[in-house]
PDB file of C-alpha atoms in Angstrom:
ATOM      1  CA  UNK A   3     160.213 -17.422 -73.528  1.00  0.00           C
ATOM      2  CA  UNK A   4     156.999 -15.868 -72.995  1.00  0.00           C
ATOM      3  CA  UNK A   5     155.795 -12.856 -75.005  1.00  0.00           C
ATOM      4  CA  UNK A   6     155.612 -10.822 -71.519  1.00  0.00           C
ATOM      5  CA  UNK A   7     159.288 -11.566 -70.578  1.00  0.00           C
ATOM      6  CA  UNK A   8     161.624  -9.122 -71.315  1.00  0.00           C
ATOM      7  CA  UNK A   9     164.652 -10.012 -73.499  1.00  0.00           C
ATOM      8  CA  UNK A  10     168.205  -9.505 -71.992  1.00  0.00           C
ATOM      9  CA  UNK A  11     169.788  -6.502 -73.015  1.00  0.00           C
ATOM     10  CA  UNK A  12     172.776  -6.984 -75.712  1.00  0.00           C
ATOM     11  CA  UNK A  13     176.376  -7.248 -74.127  1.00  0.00           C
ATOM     12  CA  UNK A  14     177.614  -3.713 -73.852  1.00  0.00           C
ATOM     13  CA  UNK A  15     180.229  -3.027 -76.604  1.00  0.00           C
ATOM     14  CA  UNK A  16     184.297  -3.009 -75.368  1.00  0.00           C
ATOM     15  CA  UNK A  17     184.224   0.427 -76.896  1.00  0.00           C
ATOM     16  CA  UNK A  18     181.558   2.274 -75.135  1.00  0.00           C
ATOM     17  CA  UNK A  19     182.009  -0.318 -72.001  1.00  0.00           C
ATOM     18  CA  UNK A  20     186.073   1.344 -72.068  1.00  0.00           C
ATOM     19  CA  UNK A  21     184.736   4.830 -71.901  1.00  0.00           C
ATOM     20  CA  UNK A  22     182.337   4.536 -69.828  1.00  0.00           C
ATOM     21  CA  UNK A  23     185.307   2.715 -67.251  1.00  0.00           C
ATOM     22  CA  UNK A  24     187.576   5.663 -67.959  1.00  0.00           C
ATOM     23  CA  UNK A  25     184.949   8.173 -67.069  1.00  0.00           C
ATOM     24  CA  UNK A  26     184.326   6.556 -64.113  1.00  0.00           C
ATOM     25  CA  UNK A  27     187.791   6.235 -63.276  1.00  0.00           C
ATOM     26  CA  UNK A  28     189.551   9.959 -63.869  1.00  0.00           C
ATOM     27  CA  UNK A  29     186.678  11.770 -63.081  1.00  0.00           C
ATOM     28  CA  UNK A  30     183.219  12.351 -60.319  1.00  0.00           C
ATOM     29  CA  UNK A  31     181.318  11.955 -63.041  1.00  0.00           C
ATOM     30  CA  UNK A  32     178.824   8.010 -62.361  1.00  0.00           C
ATOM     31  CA  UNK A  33     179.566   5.634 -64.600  1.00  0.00           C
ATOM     32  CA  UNK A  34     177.620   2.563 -63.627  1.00  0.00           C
ATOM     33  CA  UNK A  35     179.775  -0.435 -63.296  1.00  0.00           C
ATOM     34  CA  UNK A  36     180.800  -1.693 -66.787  1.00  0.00           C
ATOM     35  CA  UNK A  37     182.077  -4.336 -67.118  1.00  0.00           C
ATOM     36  CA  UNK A  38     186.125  -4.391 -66.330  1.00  0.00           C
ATOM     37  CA  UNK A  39     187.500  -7.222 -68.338  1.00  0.00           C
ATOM     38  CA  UNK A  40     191.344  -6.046 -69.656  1.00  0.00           C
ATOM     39  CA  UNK A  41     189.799  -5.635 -72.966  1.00  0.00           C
ATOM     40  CA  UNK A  42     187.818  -2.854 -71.677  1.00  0.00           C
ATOM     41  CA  UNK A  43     190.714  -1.896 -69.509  1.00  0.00           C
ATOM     42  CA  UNK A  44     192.793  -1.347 -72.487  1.00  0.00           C
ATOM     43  CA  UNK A  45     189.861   1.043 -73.888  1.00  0.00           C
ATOM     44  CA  UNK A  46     189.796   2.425 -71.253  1.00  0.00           C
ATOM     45  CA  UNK A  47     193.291   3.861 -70.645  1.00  0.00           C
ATOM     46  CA  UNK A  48     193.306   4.064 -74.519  1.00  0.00           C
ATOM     47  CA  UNK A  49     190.606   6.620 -74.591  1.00  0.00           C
ATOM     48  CA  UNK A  50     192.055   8.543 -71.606  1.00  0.00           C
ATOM     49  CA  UNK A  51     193.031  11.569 -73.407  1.00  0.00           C
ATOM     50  CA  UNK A  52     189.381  11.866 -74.677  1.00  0.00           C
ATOM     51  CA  UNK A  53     188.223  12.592 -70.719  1.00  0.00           C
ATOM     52  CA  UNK A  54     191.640  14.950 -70.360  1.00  0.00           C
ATOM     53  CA  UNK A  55     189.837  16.634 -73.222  1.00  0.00           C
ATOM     54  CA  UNK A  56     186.676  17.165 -71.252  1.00  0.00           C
ATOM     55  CA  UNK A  57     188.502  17.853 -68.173  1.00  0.00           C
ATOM     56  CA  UNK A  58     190.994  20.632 -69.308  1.00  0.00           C
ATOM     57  CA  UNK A  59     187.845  22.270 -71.192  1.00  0.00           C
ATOM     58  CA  UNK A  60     186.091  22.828 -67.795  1.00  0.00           C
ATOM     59  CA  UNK A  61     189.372  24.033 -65.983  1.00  0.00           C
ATOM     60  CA  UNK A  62     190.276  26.216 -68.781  1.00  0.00           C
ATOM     61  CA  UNK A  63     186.676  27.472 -68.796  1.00  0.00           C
ATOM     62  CA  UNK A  64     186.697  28.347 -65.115  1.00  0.00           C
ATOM     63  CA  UNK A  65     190.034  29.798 -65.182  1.00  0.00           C
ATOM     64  CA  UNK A  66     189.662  32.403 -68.352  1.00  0.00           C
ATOM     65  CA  UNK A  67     185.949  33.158 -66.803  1.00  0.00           C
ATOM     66  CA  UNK A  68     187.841  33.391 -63.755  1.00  0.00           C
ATOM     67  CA  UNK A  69     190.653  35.502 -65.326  1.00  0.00           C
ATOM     68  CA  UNK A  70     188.198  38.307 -66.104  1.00  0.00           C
ATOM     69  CA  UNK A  71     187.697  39.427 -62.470  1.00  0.00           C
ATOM     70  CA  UNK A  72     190.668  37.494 -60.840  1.00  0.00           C
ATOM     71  CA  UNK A  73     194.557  38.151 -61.155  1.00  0.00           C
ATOM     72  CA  UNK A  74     195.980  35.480 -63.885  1.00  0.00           C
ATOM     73  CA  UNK A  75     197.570  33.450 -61.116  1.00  0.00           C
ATOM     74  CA  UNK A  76     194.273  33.056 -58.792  1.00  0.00           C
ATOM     75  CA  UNK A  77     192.144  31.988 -62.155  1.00  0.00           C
ATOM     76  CA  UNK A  78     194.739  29.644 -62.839  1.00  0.00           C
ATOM     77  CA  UNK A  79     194.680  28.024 -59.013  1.00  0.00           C
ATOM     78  CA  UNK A  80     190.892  28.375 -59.503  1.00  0.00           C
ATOM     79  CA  UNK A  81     190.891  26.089 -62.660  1.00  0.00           C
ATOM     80  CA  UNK A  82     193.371  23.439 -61.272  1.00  0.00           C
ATOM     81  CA  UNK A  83     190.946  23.422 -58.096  1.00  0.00           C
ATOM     82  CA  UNK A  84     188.318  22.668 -60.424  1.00  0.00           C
ATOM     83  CA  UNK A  85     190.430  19.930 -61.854  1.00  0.00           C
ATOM     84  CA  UNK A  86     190.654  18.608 -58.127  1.00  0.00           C
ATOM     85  CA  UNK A  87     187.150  18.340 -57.675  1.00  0.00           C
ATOM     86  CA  UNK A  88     186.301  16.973 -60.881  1.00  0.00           C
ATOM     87  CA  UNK A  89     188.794  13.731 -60.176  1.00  0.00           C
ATOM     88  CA  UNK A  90     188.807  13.611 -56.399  1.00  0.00           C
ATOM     89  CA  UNK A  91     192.102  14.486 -56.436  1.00  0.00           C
ATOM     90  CA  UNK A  92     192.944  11.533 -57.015  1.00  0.00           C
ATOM     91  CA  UNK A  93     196.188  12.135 -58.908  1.00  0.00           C
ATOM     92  CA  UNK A  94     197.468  14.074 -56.276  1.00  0.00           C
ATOM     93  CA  UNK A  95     197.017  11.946 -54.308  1.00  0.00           C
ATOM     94  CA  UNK A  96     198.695   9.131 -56.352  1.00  0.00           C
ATOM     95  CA  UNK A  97     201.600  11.606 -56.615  1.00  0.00           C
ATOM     96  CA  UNK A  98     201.999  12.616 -52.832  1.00  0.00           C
ATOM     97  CA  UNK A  99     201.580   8.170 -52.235  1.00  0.00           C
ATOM     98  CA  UNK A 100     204.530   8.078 -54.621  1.00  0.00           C
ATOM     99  CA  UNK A 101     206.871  10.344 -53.640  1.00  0.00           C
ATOM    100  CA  UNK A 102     206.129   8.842 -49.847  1.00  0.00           C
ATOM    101  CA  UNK A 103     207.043   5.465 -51.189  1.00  0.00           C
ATOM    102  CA  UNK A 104     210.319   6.579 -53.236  1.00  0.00           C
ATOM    103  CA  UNK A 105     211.255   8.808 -51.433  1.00  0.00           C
ATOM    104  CA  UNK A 106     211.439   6.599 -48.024  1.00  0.00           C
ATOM    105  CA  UNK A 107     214.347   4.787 -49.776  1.00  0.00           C
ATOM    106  CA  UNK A 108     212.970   1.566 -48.917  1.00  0.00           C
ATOM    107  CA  UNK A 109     212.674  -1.806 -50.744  1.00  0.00           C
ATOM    108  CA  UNK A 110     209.834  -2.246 -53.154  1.00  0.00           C
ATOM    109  CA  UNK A 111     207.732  -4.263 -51.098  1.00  0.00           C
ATOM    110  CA  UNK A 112     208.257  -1.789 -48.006  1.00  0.00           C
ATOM    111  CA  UNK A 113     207.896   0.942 -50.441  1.00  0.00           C
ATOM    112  CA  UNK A 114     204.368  -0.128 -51.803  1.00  0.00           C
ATOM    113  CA  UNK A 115     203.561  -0.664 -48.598  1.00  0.00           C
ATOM    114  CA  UNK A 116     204.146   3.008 -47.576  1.00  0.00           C
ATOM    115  CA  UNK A 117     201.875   3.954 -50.279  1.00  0.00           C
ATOM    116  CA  UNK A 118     198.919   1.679 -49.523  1.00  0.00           C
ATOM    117  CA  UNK A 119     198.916   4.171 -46.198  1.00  0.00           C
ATOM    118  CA  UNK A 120     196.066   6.906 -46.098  1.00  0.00           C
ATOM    119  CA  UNK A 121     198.384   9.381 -44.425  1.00  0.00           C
ATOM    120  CA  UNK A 122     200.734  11.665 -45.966  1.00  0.00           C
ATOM    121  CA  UNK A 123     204.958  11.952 -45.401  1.00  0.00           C
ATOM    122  CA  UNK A 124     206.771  14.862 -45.833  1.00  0.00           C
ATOM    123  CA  UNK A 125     207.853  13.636 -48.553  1.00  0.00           C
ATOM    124  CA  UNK A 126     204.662  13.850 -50.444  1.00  0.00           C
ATOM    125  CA  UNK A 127     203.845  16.823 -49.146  1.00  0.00           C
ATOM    126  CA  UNK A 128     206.961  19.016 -50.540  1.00  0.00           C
ATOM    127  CA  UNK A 129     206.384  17.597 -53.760  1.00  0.00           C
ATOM    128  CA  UNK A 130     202.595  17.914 -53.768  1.00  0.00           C
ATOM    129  CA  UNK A 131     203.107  21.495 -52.736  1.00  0.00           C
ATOM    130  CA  UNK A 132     206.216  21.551 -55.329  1.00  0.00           C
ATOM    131  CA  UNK A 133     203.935  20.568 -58.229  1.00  0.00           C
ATOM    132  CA  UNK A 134     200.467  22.656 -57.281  1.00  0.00           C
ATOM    133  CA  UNK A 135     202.753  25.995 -57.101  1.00  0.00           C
ATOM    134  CA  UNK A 136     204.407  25.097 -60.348  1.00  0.00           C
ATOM    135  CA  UNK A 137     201.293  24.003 -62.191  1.00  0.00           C
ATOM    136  CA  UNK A 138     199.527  27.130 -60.723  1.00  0.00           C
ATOM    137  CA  UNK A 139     202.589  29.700 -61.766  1.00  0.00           C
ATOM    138  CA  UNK A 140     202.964  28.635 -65.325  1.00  0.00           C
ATOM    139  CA  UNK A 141     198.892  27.766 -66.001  1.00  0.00           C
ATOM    140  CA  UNK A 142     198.803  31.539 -64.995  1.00  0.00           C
ATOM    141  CA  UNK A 143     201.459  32.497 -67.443  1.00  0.00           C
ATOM    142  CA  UNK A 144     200.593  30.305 -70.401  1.00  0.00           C
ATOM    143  CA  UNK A 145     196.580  31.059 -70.144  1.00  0.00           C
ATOM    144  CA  UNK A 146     193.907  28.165 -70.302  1.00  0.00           C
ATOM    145  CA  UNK A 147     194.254  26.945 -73.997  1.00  0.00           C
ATOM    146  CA  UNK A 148     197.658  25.270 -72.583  1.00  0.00           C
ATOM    147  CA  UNK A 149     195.709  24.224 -69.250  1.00  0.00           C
ATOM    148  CA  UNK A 150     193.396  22.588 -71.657  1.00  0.00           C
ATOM    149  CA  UNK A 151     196.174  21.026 -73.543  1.00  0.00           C
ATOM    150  CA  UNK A 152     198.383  19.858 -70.008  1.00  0.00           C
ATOM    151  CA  UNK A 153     195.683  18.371 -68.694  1.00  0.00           C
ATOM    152  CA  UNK A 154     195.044  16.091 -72.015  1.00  0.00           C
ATOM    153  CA  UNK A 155     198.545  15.237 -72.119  1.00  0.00           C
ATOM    154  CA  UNK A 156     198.367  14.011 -68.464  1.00  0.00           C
ATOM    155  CA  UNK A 157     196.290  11.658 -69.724  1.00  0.00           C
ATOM    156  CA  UNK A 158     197.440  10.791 -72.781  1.00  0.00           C
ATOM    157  CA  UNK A 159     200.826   9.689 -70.367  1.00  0.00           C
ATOM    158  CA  UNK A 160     198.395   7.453 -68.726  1.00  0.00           C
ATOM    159  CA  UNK A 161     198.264   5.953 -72.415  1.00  0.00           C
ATOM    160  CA  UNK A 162     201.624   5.265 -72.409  1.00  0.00           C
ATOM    161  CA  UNK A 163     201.988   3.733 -69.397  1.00  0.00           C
ATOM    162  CA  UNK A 164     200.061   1.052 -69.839  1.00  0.00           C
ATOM    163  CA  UNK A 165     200.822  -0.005 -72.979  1.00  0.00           C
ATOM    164  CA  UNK A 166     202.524  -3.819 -73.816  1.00  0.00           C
ATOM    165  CA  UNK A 167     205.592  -5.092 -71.818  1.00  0.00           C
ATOM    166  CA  UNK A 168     205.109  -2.208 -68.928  1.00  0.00           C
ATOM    167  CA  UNK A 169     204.518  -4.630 -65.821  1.00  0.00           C
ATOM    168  CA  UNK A 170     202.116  -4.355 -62.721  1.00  0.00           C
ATOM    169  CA  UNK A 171     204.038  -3.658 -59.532  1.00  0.00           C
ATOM    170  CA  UNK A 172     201.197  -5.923 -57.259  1.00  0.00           C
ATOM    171  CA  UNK A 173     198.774  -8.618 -58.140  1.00  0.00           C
ATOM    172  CA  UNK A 174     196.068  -6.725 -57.395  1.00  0.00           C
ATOM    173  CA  UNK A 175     194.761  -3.095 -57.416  1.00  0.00           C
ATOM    174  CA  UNK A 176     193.976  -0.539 -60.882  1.00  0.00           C
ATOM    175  CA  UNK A 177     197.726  -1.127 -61.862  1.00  0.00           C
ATOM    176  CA  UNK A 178     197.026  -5.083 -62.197  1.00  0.00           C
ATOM    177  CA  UNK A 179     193.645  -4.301 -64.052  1.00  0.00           C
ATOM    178  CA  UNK A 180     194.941  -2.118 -66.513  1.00  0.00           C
ATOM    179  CA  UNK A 181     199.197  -2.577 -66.832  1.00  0.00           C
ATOM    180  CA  UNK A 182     200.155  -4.089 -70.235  1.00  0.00           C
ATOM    181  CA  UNK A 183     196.116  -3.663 -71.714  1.00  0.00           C
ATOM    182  CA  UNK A 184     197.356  -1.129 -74.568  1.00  0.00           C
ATOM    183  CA  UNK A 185     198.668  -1.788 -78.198  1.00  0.00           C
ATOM    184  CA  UNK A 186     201.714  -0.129 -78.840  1.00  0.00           C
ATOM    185  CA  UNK A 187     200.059   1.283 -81.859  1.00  0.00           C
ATOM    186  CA  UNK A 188     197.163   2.053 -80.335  1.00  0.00           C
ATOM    187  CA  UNK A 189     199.113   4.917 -78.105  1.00  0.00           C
ATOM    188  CA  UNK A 190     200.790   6.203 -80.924  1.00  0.00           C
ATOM    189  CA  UNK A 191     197.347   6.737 -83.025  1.00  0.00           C
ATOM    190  CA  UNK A 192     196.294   8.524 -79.351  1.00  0.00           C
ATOM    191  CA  UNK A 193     199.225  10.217 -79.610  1.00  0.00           C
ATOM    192  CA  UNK A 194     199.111  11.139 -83.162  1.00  0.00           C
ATOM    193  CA  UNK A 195     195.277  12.676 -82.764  1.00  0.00           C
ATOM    194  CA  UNK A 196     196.578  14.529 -79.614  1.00  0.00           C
ATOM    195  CA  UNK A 197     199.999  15.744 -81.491  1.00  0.00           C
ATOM    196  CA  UNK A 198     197.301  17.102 -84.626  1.00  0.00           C
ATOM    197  CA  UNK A 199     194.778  18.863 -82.107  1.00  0.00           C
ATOM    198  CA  UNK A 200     198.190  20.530 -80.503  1.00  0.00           C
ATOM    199  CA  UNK A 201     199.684  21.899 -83.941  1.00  0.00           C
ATOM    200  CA  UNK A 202     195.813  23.498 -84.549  1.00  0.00           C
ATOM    201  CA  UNK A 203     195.887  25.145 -81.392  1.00  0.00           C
ATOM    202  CA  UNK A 204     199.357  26.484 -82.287  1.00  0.00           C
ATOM    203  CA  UNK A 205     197.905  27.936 -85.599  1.00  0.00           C
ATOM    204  CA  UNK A 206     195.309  29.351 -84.042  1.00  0.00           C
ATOM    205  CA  UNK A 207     197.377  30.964 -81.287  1.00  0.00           C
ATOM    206  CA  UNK A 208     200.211  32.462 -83.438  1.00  0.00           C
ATOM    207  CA  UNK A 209     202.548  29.459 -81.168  1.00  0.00           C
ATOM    208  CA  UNK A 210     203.106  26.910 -84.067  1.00  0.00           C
ATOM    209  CA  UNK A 211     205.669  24.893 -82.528  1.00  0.00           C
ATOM    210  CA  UNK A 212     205.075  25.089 -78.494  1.00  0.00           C
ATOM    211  CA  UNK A 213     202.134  23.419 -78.092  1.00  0.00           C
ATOM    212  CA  UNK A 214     203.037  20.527 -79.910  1.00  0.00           C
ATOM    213  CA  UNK A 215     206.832  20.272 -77.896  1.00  0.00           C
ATOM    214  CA  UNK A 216     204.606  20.671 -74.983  1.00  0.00           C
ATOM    215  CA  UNK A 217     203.020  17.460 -75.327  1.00  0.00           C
ATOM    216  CA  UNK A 218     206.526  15.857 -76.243  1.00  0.00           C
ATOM    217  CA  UNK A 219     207.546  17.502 -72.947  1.00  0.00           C
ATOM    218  CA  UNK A 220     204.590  16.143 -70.997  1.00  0.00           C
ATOM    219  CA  UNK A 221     205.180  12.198 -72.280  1.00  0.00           C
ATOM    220  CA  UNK A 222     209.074  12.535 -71.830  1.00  0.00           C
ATOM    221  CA  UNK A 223     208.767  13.788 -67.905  1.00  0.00           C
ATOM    222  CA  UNK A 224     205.904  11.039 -67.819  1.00  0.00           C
ATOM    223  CA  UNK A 225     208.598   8.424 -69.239  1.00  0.00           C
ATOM    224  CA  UNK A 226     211.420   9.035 -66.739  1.00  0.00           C
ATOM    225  CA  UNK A 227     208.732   8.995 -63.769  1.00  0.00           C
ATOM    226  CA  UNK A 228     207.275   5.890 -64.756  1.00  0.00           C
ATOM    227  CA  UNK A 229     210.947   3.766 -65.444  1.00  0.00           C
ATOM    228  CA  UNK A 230     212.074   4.984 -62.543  1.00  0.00           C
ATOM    229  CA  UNK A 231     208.637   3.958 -60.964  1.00  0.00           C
ATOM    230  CA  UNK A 232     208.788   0.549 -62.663  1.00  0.00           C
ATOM    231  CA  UNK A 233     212.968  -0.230 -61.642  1.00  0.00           C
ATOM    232  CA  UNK A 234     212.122   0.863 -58.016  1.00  0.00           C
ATOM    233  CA  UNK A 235     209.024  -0.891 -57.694  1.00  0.00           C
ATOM    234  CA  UNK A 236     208.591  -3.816 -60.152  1.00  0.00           C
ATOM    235  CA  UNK A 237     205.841  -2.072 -62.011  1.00  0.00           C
ATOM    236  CA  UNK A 238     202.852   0.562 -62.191  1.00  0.00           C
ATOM    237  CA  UNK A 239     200.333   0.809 -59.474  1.00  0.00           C
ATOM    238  CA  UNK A 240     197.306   3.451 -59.231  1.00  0.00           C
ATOM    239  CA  UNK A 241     199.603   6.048 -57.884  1.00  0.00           C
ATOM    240  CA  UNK A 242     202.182   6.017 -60.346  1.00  0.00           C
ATOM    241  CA  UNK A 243     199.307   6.712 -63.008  1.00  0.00           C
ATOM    242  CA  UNK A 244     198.095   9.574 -60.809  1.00  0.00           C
ATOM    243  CA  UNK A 245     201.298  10.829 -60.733  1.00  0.00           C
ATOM    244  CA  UNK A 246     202.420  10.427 -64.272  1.00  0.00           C
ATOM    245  CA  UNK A 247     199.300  12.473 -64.877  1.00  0.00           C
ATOM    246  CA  UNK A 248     200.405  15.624 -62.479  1.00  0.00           C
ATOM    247  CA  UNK A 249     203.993  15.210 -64.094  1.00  0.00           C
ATOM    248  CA  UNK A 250     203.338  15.123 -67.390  1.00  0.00           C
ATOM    249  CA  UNK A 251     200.601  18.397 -66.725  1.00  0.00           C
ATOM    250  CA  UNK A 252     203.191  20.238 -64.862  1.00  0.00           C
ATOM    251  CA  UNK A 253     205.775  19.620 -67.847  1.00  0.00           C
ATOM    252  CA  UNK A 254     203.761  20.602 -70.665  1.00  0.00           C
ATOM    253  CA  UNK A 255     202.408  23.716 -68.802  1.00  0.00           C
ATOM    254  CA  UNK A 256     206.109  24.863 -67.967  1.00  0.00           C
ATOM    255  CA  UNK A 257     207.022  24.215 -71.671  1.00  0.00           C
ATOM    256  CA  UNK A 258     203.806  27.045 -72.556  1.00  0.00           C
ATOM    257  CA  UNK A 259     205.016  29.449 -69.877  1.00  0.00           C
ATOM    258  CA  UNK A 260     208.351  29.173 -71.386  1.00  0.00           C
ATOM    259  CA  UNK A 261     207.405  30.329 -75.029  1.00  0.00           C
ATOM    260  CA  UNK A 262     208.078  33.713 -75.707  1.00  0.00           C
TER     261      UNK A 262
END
């Protein structure tokens, strides 16, 4: 090689490549196009909570700015809006395709098929209403530290969802690229971290024990989503992980509102 060719860049590492792939998938925010091997798939829905952390920041931020000219309940619609922008929507989305395809009652095959469809059914438009009132109502209760906190759990039930032994309901699609790509152990260290940051924030706010029950609250509505997902339809898809990430965010926030 000549002295005026350039060299090849290094091979990006699975670490950086994984965040860089979640970044690009849960929020606006450009990633490139890293590579998308499962290795960095796994890394990717591994580091999910760590973009839930950045996320819920910016919605809580909005919100308590918000919440200082605004009634609690509009600052609280005006940080999940922000949430909505910042991902596309793309959960709700997943989680209006899923309740279509469930709730049509069909076989998994016809069911999958009803939520490949860019329209909307009723039924995914009750629930999507369901869930936006419910997030909006308790967010507005609970303040935006537990926004902040919802919206990592979301994705920490993302996490959990793919880890080993959860299957992919198609051959194809995000659920294929990503179903079965995380260690078991891997989730609970995410979980751990995200368990620790929880129990801080309950020292800090005077709540020692909600926060972290929250989270527990978020995972276990995530669970019984996602088996029921996986016994309907064979496995995960895209919209079951948007979904499990409105679920689990609705959950957690409820569990906040509910503290005394």
């Amino acid at each position: 090689m000549s002295p005026d060719t350039p060299a090849s860049s290094a091979p990006e590492e699975p670490v950086a490549a994984g965040l860089r792939l979640a970044a690009g998938t849960f929020t606006i925010w450009p990633a490139g196009l890293p590579r998308t091997d499962r290795v960095t798939a796994g890394w990717a829905m591994a580091l999910a909570p760590l973009i839930g952390l950045g996320l819920g920041l910016a919605g809580a931020a909005v919100m308590a700015a918000a919440g200082l000219l605004v009634s609690p309940l509009l600052a609280a619609a005006l940080g999940l809006g922000t949430l909505a922008v910042l991902t596309r929507g793309l959960h709700l989305d997943g989680l209006a395709d899923l309740a279509d395809g469930l709730g049509s009652g069909k076989p998994a095959g016809q069911a999958l098929d009803i939520m490949k469809r860019s329209d909307i059914g009723p039924f995914g438009v009750v629930t999507l209403v369901f869930t936006l009132l419910t997030q909006a109502a308790a967010a507005s209760e609970a303040g935006p530290t537990a926004l902040a906190l919802a919206v990592v759990t979301g994705r920490l039930a993302v996490t959990w969802a793919c880890v080993t032994g959860v299957p992919s309901a198609r051959p194809g699609g995000l659920g294929a690229m990503v179903a079965g790509t995380v260690r078991q152990s891997t989730a609970i260290i995410a979980t751990a971290a995200v368990a620790a940051g929880a129990l801080v924030l309950g020292l800090l706010a005077g709540g020692l024990v909600v926060f972290p029950v929250a989270v527990a609250a978020g995972l276990g509505a995530a669970w019984a989503v996602r088996a029921h997902a996986v016994r309907r339809l064979g496995g995960i898809t895209g919209d079951v992980l948007g979904a499990l990430v409105e679920v689990a965010t609705a959950a957690a926030l409820i569990i906040c509102a509910a503290a005394p």
